[in-house]
Short mmCIF file of C-alpha atoms and ligand atoms in Angstrom, two decimals:
data_model
loop_
_atom_site.label_atom_id
_atom_site.label_comp_id
_atom_site.label_asym_id
_atom_site.label_seq_id
_atom_site.Cartn_x
_atom_site.Cartn_y
_atom_site.Cartn_z
CA MET A 225 -42.02 -7.40 1.51
CA ILE A 226 -40.23 -10.62 2.31
CA THR A 227 -38.49 -11.60 -0.91
CA SER A 228 -35.63 -13.53 0.69
CA SER A 229 -35.15 -17.01 -0.73
CA ASN A 230 -35.20 -18.35 2.84
CA PRO A 231 -37.72 -16.34 4.90
CA VAL A 232 -37.67 -18.85 7.78
CA GLU A 233 -33.96 -18.32 8.24
CA ILE A 234 -34.35 -14.53 8.23
CA ILE A 235 -37.20 -14.69 10.75
CA ASN A 236 -35.00 -16.85 13.00
CA GLN A 237 -32.16 -14.33 12.70
CA LEU A 238 -34.52 -11.49 13.62
CA LYS A 239 -35.74 -13.40 16.67
CA ALA A 240 -32.16 -14.13 17.75
CA THR A 241 -31.31 -10.43 17.37
CA VAL A 242 -33.82 -9.32 20.00
CA GLY A 243 -33.77 -12.41 22.23
CA SER A 244 -36.57 -14.79 23.19
CA GLN A 245 -38.37 -12.35 25.53
CA ASN A 246 -38.63 -9.55 23.01
CA TYR A 247 -40.79 -10.72 20.12
CA ILE A 248 -44.27 -12.07 19.46
CA GLU A 249 -44.72 -14.83 16.91
CA ASP A 250 -48.03 -16.23 18.14
CA THR A 251 -50.71 -14.50 16.04
CA SER A 252 -53.28 -14.82 18.86
CA GLN A 253 -51.18 -12.33 20.88
CA MET A 254 -50.68 -9.84 18.07
CA GLU A 255 -54.13 -8.27 17.95
CA SER A 256 -53.26 -4.86 19.43
CA TYR A 257 -50.31 -4.52 17.01
CA LEU A 258 -52.22 -5.50 13.86
CA ASN A 259 -55.36 -3.38 14.26
CA ASP A 260 -55.85 0.30 14.96
CA ALA A 261 -57.85 1.53 17.95
CA ARG A 262 -60.90 2.51 15.88
CA GLY A 263 -61.04 -0.83 14.09
CA LEU A 264 -60.62 0.77 10.66
CA PHE A 265 -57.28 -0.79 9.69
CA HIS A 266 -56.33 -4.46 9.96
CA GLY A 267 -53.07 -6.12 8.97
CA MET A 268 -51.01 -9.27 9.31
CA SER A 269 -47.39 -9.89 10.24
CA PRO A 270 -45.12 -12.88 10.85
CA LEU A 271 -43.32 -11.17 13.74
CA ILE A 272 -43.64 -8.29 16.22
CA LEU A 273 -40.17 -7.26 17.37
CA LYS A 274 -39.59 -5.29 20.58
CA PRO A 275 -35.96 -4.13 20.56
CA LEU A 276 -34.37 -2.88 23.78
CA ASN A 277 -31.94 -0.35 22.32
CA SER A 278 -30.79 1.49 19.19
CA GLU A 279 -28.18 -1.16 18.37
CA MET A 280 -30.90 -3.83 18.24
CA VAL A 281 -33.03 -1.61 15.98
CA SER A 282 -29.99 -1.13 13.75
CA ALA A 283 -29.33 -4.89 13.58
CA ILE A 284 -33.00 -5.59 12.70
CA VAL A 285 -33.07 -2.93 10.00
CA THR A 286 -29.77 -4.15 8.53
CA LEU A 287 -31.11 -7.72 8.26
CA CYS A 288 -34.44 -6.59 6.82
CA ASN A 289 -32.71 -4.34 4.31
CA GLU A 290 -30.46 -7.16 3.09
CA ALA A 291 -33.42 -9.55 2.80
CA SER A 292 -35.84 -6.92 1.37
CA ILE A 293 -38.26 -7.36 4.25
CA GLY A 294 -40.74 -4.54 4.81
CA ILE A 295 -40.74 -2.86 8.24
CA VAL A 296 -43.53 -1.02 10.05
CA PRO A 297 -42.29 1.02 13.02
CA GLN A 298 -44.95 1.28 15.71
CA GLY A 299 -45.34 3.55 18.72
CA GLY A 300 -48.55 3.57 20.75
CA ASN A 301 -50.58 2.62 17.65
CA THR A 302 -52.95 5.56 18.26
CA GLY A 303 -52.45 7.05 14.78
CA LEU A 304 -55.71 7.67 12.96
CA VAL A 305 -54.55 7.02 9.39
CA GLY A 306 -53.31 3.41 9.54
CA GLY A 307 -49.59 4.21 9.20
CA SER A 308 -48.68 2.06 12.20
CA VAL A 309 -50.60 -1.03 11.03
CA PRO A 310 -48.89 -3.51 8.67
CA SER A 311 -50.51 -4.41 5.35
CA LYS A 312 -52.68 -7.50 4.92
CA SER A 313 -49.91 -9.24 2.95
CA GLY A 314 -48.46 -10.72 6.15
CA LEU A 315 -44.98 -10.01 4.79
CA GLU A 316 -43.95 -7.02 6.91
CA VAL A 317 -42.44 -7.16 10.39
CA VAL A 318 -43.56 -4.70 13.05
CA ILE A 319 -40.92 -2.97 15.18
CA SER A 320 -42.58 -1.79 18.38
CA LEU A 321 -40.54 0.82 20.28
CA GLU A 322 -42.43 0.13 23.53
CA ARG A 323 -39.41 -1.27 25.40
CA MET A 324 -37.20 1.69 24.54
CA ASN A 325 -38.88 3.89 27.13
CA LYS A 326 -36.08 5.40 29.22
CA ILE A 327 -35.73 9.08 30.01
CA ILE A 328 -31.97 9.49 29.68
CA ASP A 329 -31.52 13.00 31.04
CA ILE A 330 -33.57 16.02 32.11
CA ASP A 331 -31.78 19.36 32.23
CA PRO A 332 -34.02 21.99 33.86
CA ILE A 333 -31.33 24.65 33.44
CA ASN A 334 -31.06 24.12 29.68
CA TYR A 335 -34.79 23.28 29.44
CA THR A 336 -34.17 19.98 27.63
CA MET A 337 -35.05 16.30 28.00
CA THR A 338 -33.16 13.49 26.26
CA LEU A 339 -35.12 10.27 25.96
CA GLU A 340 -35.79 7.07 24.06
CA ALA A 341 -38.50 7.09 21.40
CA GLY A 342 -40.81 4.64 23.18
CA CYS A 343 -41.52 6.96 26.14
CA ILE A 344 -45.27 7.51 26.62
CA LEU A 345 -46.25 11.16 26.15
CA SER A 346 -48.04 11.55 29.51
CA GLU A 347 -44.98 10.14 31.31
CA VAL A 348 -42.80 12.70 29.52
CA GLN A 349 -45.15 15.50 30.63
CA ASN A 350 -45.05 14.21 34.23
CA ALA A 351 -41.25 13.88 34.26
CA ALA A 352 -40.92 17.49 33.08
CA ARG A 353 -43.45 18.68 35.69
CA ASP A 354 -41.48 16.88 38.43
CA VAL A 355 -38.53 19.21 37.78
CA GLY A 356 -40.69 22.34 37.47
CA ARG A 357 -40.77 22.37 33.68
CA MET A 358 -43.37 21.68 31.02
CA PHE A 359 -43.41 19.61 27.84
CA PRO A 360 -46.34 21.26 26.08
CA LEU A 361 -47.45 18.62 23.57
CA SER A 362 -50.86 17.46 24.75
CA LEU A 363 -53.48 15.31 23.03
CA ALA A 364 -56.27 13.00 24.08
CA ALA A 365 -54.18 9.90 23.28
CA GLU A 366 -51.33 11.06 25.55
CA GLY A 367 -51.74 8.09 27.93
CA SER A 368 -50.70 5.65 25.19
CA CYS A 369 -49.00 7.46 22.29
CA GLN A 370 -45.19 7.57 22.26
CA ILE A 371 -42.73 10.37 21.57
CA GLY A 372 -41.40 8.51 18.50
CA GLY A 373 -44.95 8.35 17.12
CA ASN A 374 -45.61 11.99 18.03
CA LEU A 375 -42.50 13.13 16.18
CA SER A 376 -43.13 10.85 13.20
CA THR A 377 -46.65 12.23 12.79
CA ASN A 378 -45.61 15.80 13.64
CA ALA A 379 -48.48 15.72 16.14
CA GLY A 380 -50.35 18.92 16.85
CA GLY A 381 -52.50 18.64 19.95
CA THR A 382 -54.08 21.50 21.84
CA ALA A 383 -51.19 23.92 22.40
CA VAL A 384 -49.94 24.35 18.83
CA LEU A 385 -50.78 28.05 18.71
CA ARG A 386 -48.26 28.81 21.42
CA TYR A 387 -45.63 26.07 21.15
CA GLY A 388 -45.96 24.76 17.60
CA ASN A 389 -46.32 21.22 16.24
CA ALA A 390 -44.13 18.36 17.47
CA LYS A 391 -41.40 19.19 14.95
CA GLU A 392 -40.90 22.56 16.64
CA LEU A 393 -40.34 20.88 20.01
CA VAL A 394 -37.21 18.95 19.01
CA LEU A 395 -33.55 19.95 19.23
CA GLY A 396 -31.91 16.66 18.29
CA LEU A 397 -32.64 13.15 17.04
CA GLU A 398 -31.04 9.75 16.79
CA VAL A 399 -32.40 7.80 13.82
CA VAL A 400 -31.75 4.35 12.39
CA LEU A 401 -31.56 4.80 8.62
CA PRO A 402 -32.95 2.24 6.12
CA ASP A 403 -29.55 0.51 5.74
CA GLY A 404 -29.18 0.15 9.52
CA THR A 405 -26.77 3.06 10.04
CA ILE A 406 -27.37 4.93 13.30
CA MET A 407 -27.50 8.66 12.55
CA SER A 408 -26.59 10.36 15.80
CA GLY A 409 -27.70 13.96 16.21
CA LEU A 410 -28.70 14.35 19.85
CA ARG A 411 -27.88 18.06 19.95
CA ARG A 412 -29.14 20.26 22.78
CA LEU A 413 -28.20 23.60 21.31
CA ARG A 414 -30.94 26.09 20.45
CA LYS A 415 -28.83 28.47 18.40
CA ASP A 416 -27.59 25.75 16.06
CA ASN A 417 -26.97 27.26 12.64
CA THR A 418 -24.57 24.66 11.28
CA GLY A 419 -25.24 22.95 7.97
CA TYR A 420 -28.38 21.15 6.91
CA ASP A 421 -31.11 20.49 9.47
CA LEU A 422 -31.34 16.78 8.63
CA LYS A 423 -33.59 15.93 11.58
CA GLN A 424 -36.48 17.78 9.93
CA LEU A 425 -36.58 15.05 7.26
CA PHE A 426 -37.71 12.49 9.83
CA LEU A 427 -40.25 14.65 11.66
CA GLY A 428 -43.69 13.99 10.19
CA ALA A 429 -42.26 11.29 7.88
CA GLU A 430 -44.35 8.45 9.45
CA GLY A 431 -41.24 6.26 9.63
CA THR A 432 -40.72 6.24 5.85
CA LEU A 433 -37.14 7.54 6.02
CA GLY A 434 -35.88 5.92 9.23
CA ILE A 435 -36.77 4.84 12.73
CA ILE A 436 -36.47 7.49 15.44
CA THR A 437 -34.75 5.89 18.43
CA LYS A 438 -33.90 8.87 20.66
CA ALA A 439 -34.69 12.58 20.84
CA VAL A 440 -33.79 15.77 22.65
CA LEU A 441 -36.97 17.70 23.43
CA LYS A 442 -37.44 21.36 24.35
CA LEU A 443 -38.98 22.10 27.74
CA PHE A 444 -40.71 25.30 28.86
CA PRO A 445 -41.56 27.10 32.11
CA LEU A 446 -44.63 25.71 33.88
CA PRO A 447 -47.67 27.99 33.64
CA ALA A 448 -48.41 29.74 36.95
CA ASP A 449 -51.58 31.48 35.79
CA LYS A 450 -54.31 30.26 33.43
CA ALA A 451 -57.71 31.41 32.23
CA THR A 452 -60.10 29.14 30.32
CA SER A 453 -63.37 30.01 28.64
CA LEU A 454 -65.98 28.56 26.30
CA VAL A 455 -67.25 31.35 24.09
CA ALA A 456 -70.35 31.23 21.89
CA MET A 457 -69.59 33.06 18.65
CA SER A 458 -72.07 35.00 16.52
CA ASP A 459 -70.84 33.30 13.32
CA LEU A 460 -67.91 31.33 11.94
CA ALA A 461 -65.99 34.38 10.70
CA SER A 462 -66.13 35.91 14.18
CA THR A 463 -64.07 33.01 15.52
CA THR A 464 -60.89 34.10 13.78
CA LYS A 465 -61.61 37.73 14.71
CA LEU A 466 -61.74 36.71 18.39
CA LEU A 467 -58.48 34.81 18.01
CA ALA A 468 -56.80 37.88 16.50
CA LYS A 469 -58.14 40.08 19.32
CA LEU A 470 -56.96 37.67 21.99
CA ARG A 471 -53.47 37.50 20.49
CA GLU A 472 -53.27 41.27 20.38
CA PHE A 473 -54.54 42.02 23.89
CA SER A 474 -53.13 39.07 25.84
CA GLY A 475 -49.47 39.73 25.03
CA ASP A 476 -49.69 36.62 22.82
CA ASN A 477 -50.40 34.54 25.93
CA ILE A 478 -52.94 32.44 24.09
CA THR A 479 -52.14 28.75 24.50
CA ALA A 480 -55.20 27.10 23.00
CA PHE A 481 -58.03 28.14 20.74
CA GLU A 482 -60.25 25.28 19.58
CA TYR A 483 -63.27 25.73 17.32
CA ILE A 484 -66.23 23.46 18.13
CA ASP A 485 -69.48 23.54 16.17
CA ARG A 486 -73.02 22.68 17.24
CA ALA A 487 -72.97 19.26 15.55
CA CYS A 488 -70.02 18.25 17.76
CA ILE A 489 -71.79 19.40 20.93
CA ASP A 490 -74.96 17.50 19.91
CA ILE A 491 -72.94 14.29 19.40
CA LEU A 492 -71.23 14.74 22.78
CA ILE A 493 -74.56 15.23 24.57
CA GLU A 494 -76.09 12.25 22.78
CA GLN A 495 -73.20 9.83 23.26
CA THR A 496 -71.57 10.81 26.56
CA ASP A 497 -72.46 12.11 30.03
CA LEU A 498 -71.49 15.66 29.00
CA GLU A 499 -74.13 18.39 29.14
CA ASP A 500 -74.68 21.65 27.31
CA VAL A 501 -72.65 24.40 28.97
CA PHE A 502 -75.14 27.13 28.07
CA SER A 503 -78.91 27.10 28.59
CA GLN A 504 -79.31 28.09 24.94
CA LYS A 505 -78.03 26.38 21.78
CA TYR A 506 -75.47 28.23 19.67
CA GLN A 507 -73.97 27.21 16.33
CA HIS A 508 -70.31 28.15 16.87
CA TYR A 509 -68.06 27.90 19.93
CA ALA A 510 -64.43 28.61 20.75
CA LEU A 511 -62.62 26.96 23.65
CA VAL A 512 -59.99 29.46 24.72
CA GLU A 513 -57.06 29.16 27.11
CA LEU A 514 -54.57 31.82 28.11
CA SER A 515 -51.53 30.90 30.19
CA SER A 516 -48.42 32.53 31.56
CA SER A 517 -45.48 31.49 33.72
CA ARG A 518 -46.00 34.75 35.67
CA GLN A 519 -48.14 34.38 38.78
CA ASP A 520 -49.26 38.00 38.56
CA ALA A 521 -50.30 37.86 34.90
CA ASN A 522 -53.95 38.41 35.91
CA LEU A 523 -55.19 36.45 32.93
CA GLN A 524 -58.73 36.00 34.23
CA SER A 525 -59.48 39.72 34.22
CA LEU A 526 -57.59 40.17 30.96
CA LEU A 527 -59.78 37.49 29.35
CA GLU A 528 -62.90 39.13 30.80
CA SER A 529 -62.00 42.48 29.30
CA VAL A 530 -61.24 41.02 25.84
CA LEU A 531 -64.54 39.14 25.89
CA GLU A 532 -66.42 42.29 26.95
CA ALA A 533 -64.95 44.08 23.93
CA ALA A 534 -65.91 41.09 21.75
CA PHE A 535 -69.53 41.33 22.99
CA VAL A 536 -69.60 45.06 22.18
CA ASP A 537 -68.25 44.34 18.66
CA GLY A 538 -70.87 41.62 18.16
CA ILE A 539 -68.19 38.93 17.71
CA ALA A 540 -69.12 36.92 20.80
CA ILE A 541 -72.65 36.38 22.12
CA ASP A 542 -72.17 34.37 25.31
CA ALA A 543 -69.29 33.04 27.40
CA VAL A 544 -68.46 30.94 30.44
CA ILE A 545 -65.15 31.61 32.15
CA ALA A 546 -63.90 28.75 34.35
CA SER A 547 -63.62 29.84 37.97
CA SER A 548 -61.57 26.82 39.08
CA GLU A 549 -59.25 24.19 37.65
CA THR A 550 -62.08 21.66 37.96
CA GLN A 551 -64.35 23.84 35.85
CA ALA A 552 -61.56 24.38 33.32
CA ALA A 553 -61.07 20.60 33.12
CA GLN A 554 -64.82 20.19 32.51
CA LEU A 555 -64.66 22.60 29.58
CA TRP A 556 -61.61 20.76 28.22
CA ARG A 557 -63.50 17.45 28.39
CA LEU A 558 -65.67 18.77 25.55
CA ARG A 559 -62.64 18.95 23.28
CA GLU A 560 -60.87 15.85 24.55
CA THR A 561 -63.93 13.61 24.27
CA LEU A 562 -64.58 14.60 20.66
C1 FAD B 697 -58.27 10.04 21.07
C2 FAD B 697 -57.20 10.49 20.10
C3 FAD B 697 -56.89 11.85 20.02
C4 FAD B 697 -55.90 12.30 19.15
N1 FAD B 697 -55.63 13.64 19.10
C5 FAD B 697 -54.67 14.08 18.27
C6 FAD B 697 -54.35 15.48 18.22
O1 FAD B 697 -54.94 16.30 18.92
N2 FAD B 697 -53.37 15.86 17.38
C7 FAD B 697 -52.69 14.97 16.60
O2 FAD B 697 -51.78 15.38 15.85
N3 FAD B 697 -52.97 13.65 16.63
C8 FAD B 697 -53.94 13.18 17.44
N4 FAD B 697 -54.23 11.85 17.47
C9 FAD B 697 -53.52 10.91 16.59
C10 FAD B 697 -52.32 10.18 17.26
O3 FAD B 697 -52.50 10.05 18.64
C11 FAD B 697 -51.04 10.93 16.98
O4 FAD B 697 -50.79 10.88 15.61
C12 FAD B 697 -49.82 10.38 17.74
O5 FAD B 697 -48.76 11.29 17.53
C13 FAD B 697 -49.38 8.99 17.26
O6 FAD B 697 -48.43 8.47 18.18
P1 FAD B 697 -48.25 6.90 18.37
O7 FAD B 697 -47.10 6.66 19.27
O8 FAD B 697 -49.52 6.26 18.73
O9 FAD B 697 -47.81 6.49 16.88
P2 FAD B 697 -48.32 5.26 16.01
O10 FAD B 697 -49.77 5.37 15.77
O11 FAD B 697 -47.82 3.99 16.56
O12 FAD B 697 -47.54 5.56 14.64
C14 FAD B 697 -47.85 6.68 13.86
C15 FAD B 697 -46.89 6.72 12.65
O13 FAD B 697 -45.56 6.97 13.08
C16 FAD B 697 -44.69 5.87 12.74
N5 FAD B 697 -43.81 5.68 13.90
C17 FAD B 697 -44.17 5.40 15.19
N6 FAD B 697 -43.09 5.39 15.98
C18 FAD B 697 -42.01 5.66 15.18
C19 FAD B 697 -40.61 5.80 15.40
N7 FAD B 697 -40.08 5.65 16.61
N8 FAD B 697 -39.83 6.09 14.34
C20 FAD B 697 -40.35 6.24 13.10
N9 FAD B 697 -41.66 6.12 12.83
C21 FAD B 697 -42.48 5.84 13.86
C22 FAD B 697 -45.62 4.70 12.45
O14 FAD B 697 -45.04 3.80 11.52
C23 FAD B 697 -46.83 5.41 11.86
O15 FAD B 697 -46.61 5.72 10.51
C24 FAD B 697 -55.22 11.36 18.33
C25 FAD B 697 -55.53 10.00 18.41
C26 FAD B 697 -56.51 9.56 19.28
C27 FAD B 697 -56.80 8.08 19.36
#
């Protein structure tokens, strides 16, 4: 909250800190920063700041701390719980990380990427792919959410089973603390067993403990073989049984396993151009994906044999296995459109 005796002076200092091209003061241009995408959360703010580097973020936070001005860090503003939208008081400034969007270094040998927090997730995925590596975090908002937001929400996405949540994909962080100090911890070491793991405090903290300005991310080998299937399950309990079976017989090559119920499919059919995959209606479905960096992993036939066993056990009652990447993408649209 702004409690400074001279808020106008503080606002002017904040504007001078970022420079005339890097803030929005005109409320008519603030709409996308003050409302969430679903129209559930609405706020007000005197100023949207768009710093260009960590030093600017530090200077802003120092000023705000001294003047007791509330700060809302904002990434792509795709969060679903209103954490990126300021309150209606109109007393909090928004710090958008959108102009801190540089990839600083990609190291395909060490499987790491060092980058600024405002990088868009899909651009991070593409940059990794360009050097033959993969950044596995994937979610339907990937075209607009930012790495800083992903780390601050400990985002999950569709590949959590294999690669973990966002907090498991980070080796190092640079964070601006609430007093403006820059905490520098851009470590690239995997076997790092020194002292406290302070970075974990900021992952999933929704910006409450500091502003993430840079990160070192883990990269992985690109998958060379994939198998995707939509499976109709006999009941809800069978879903977890199928997951356990797939883990056991696929050499733990399961990347995604998404439960979808009939109500979701009905909504998709009613509200989008998507159609039922099966000629018959089922109550419970699992969208399954196996992947491996080995070209000869033969995942398609492995998936077929696990599903055959699941039919025999009465766990699964119907299945479609994608025969091409296009068909796999069609199955994934069910999940991504939800
Ligand atoms: C269509 C759709 C699908 C989605 N699917 C998923 C999904 O599968 N899994 C999932 O987990 N989420 C999902 N989400 C939610 C959302 O996309 C994620 O939470 C995403 O990680 C938010 O990133 P963002 O950059 O938009 O962050 P924002 O929404 O801008 O911010 C989210 C929170 O992080 C804070 N923050 C942002 N940047 C920083 C920073 N640099 N430092 C400190 N704090 C910061 C904000 O203050 C806020 O509290 C989905 C959203 C949509 C719209």
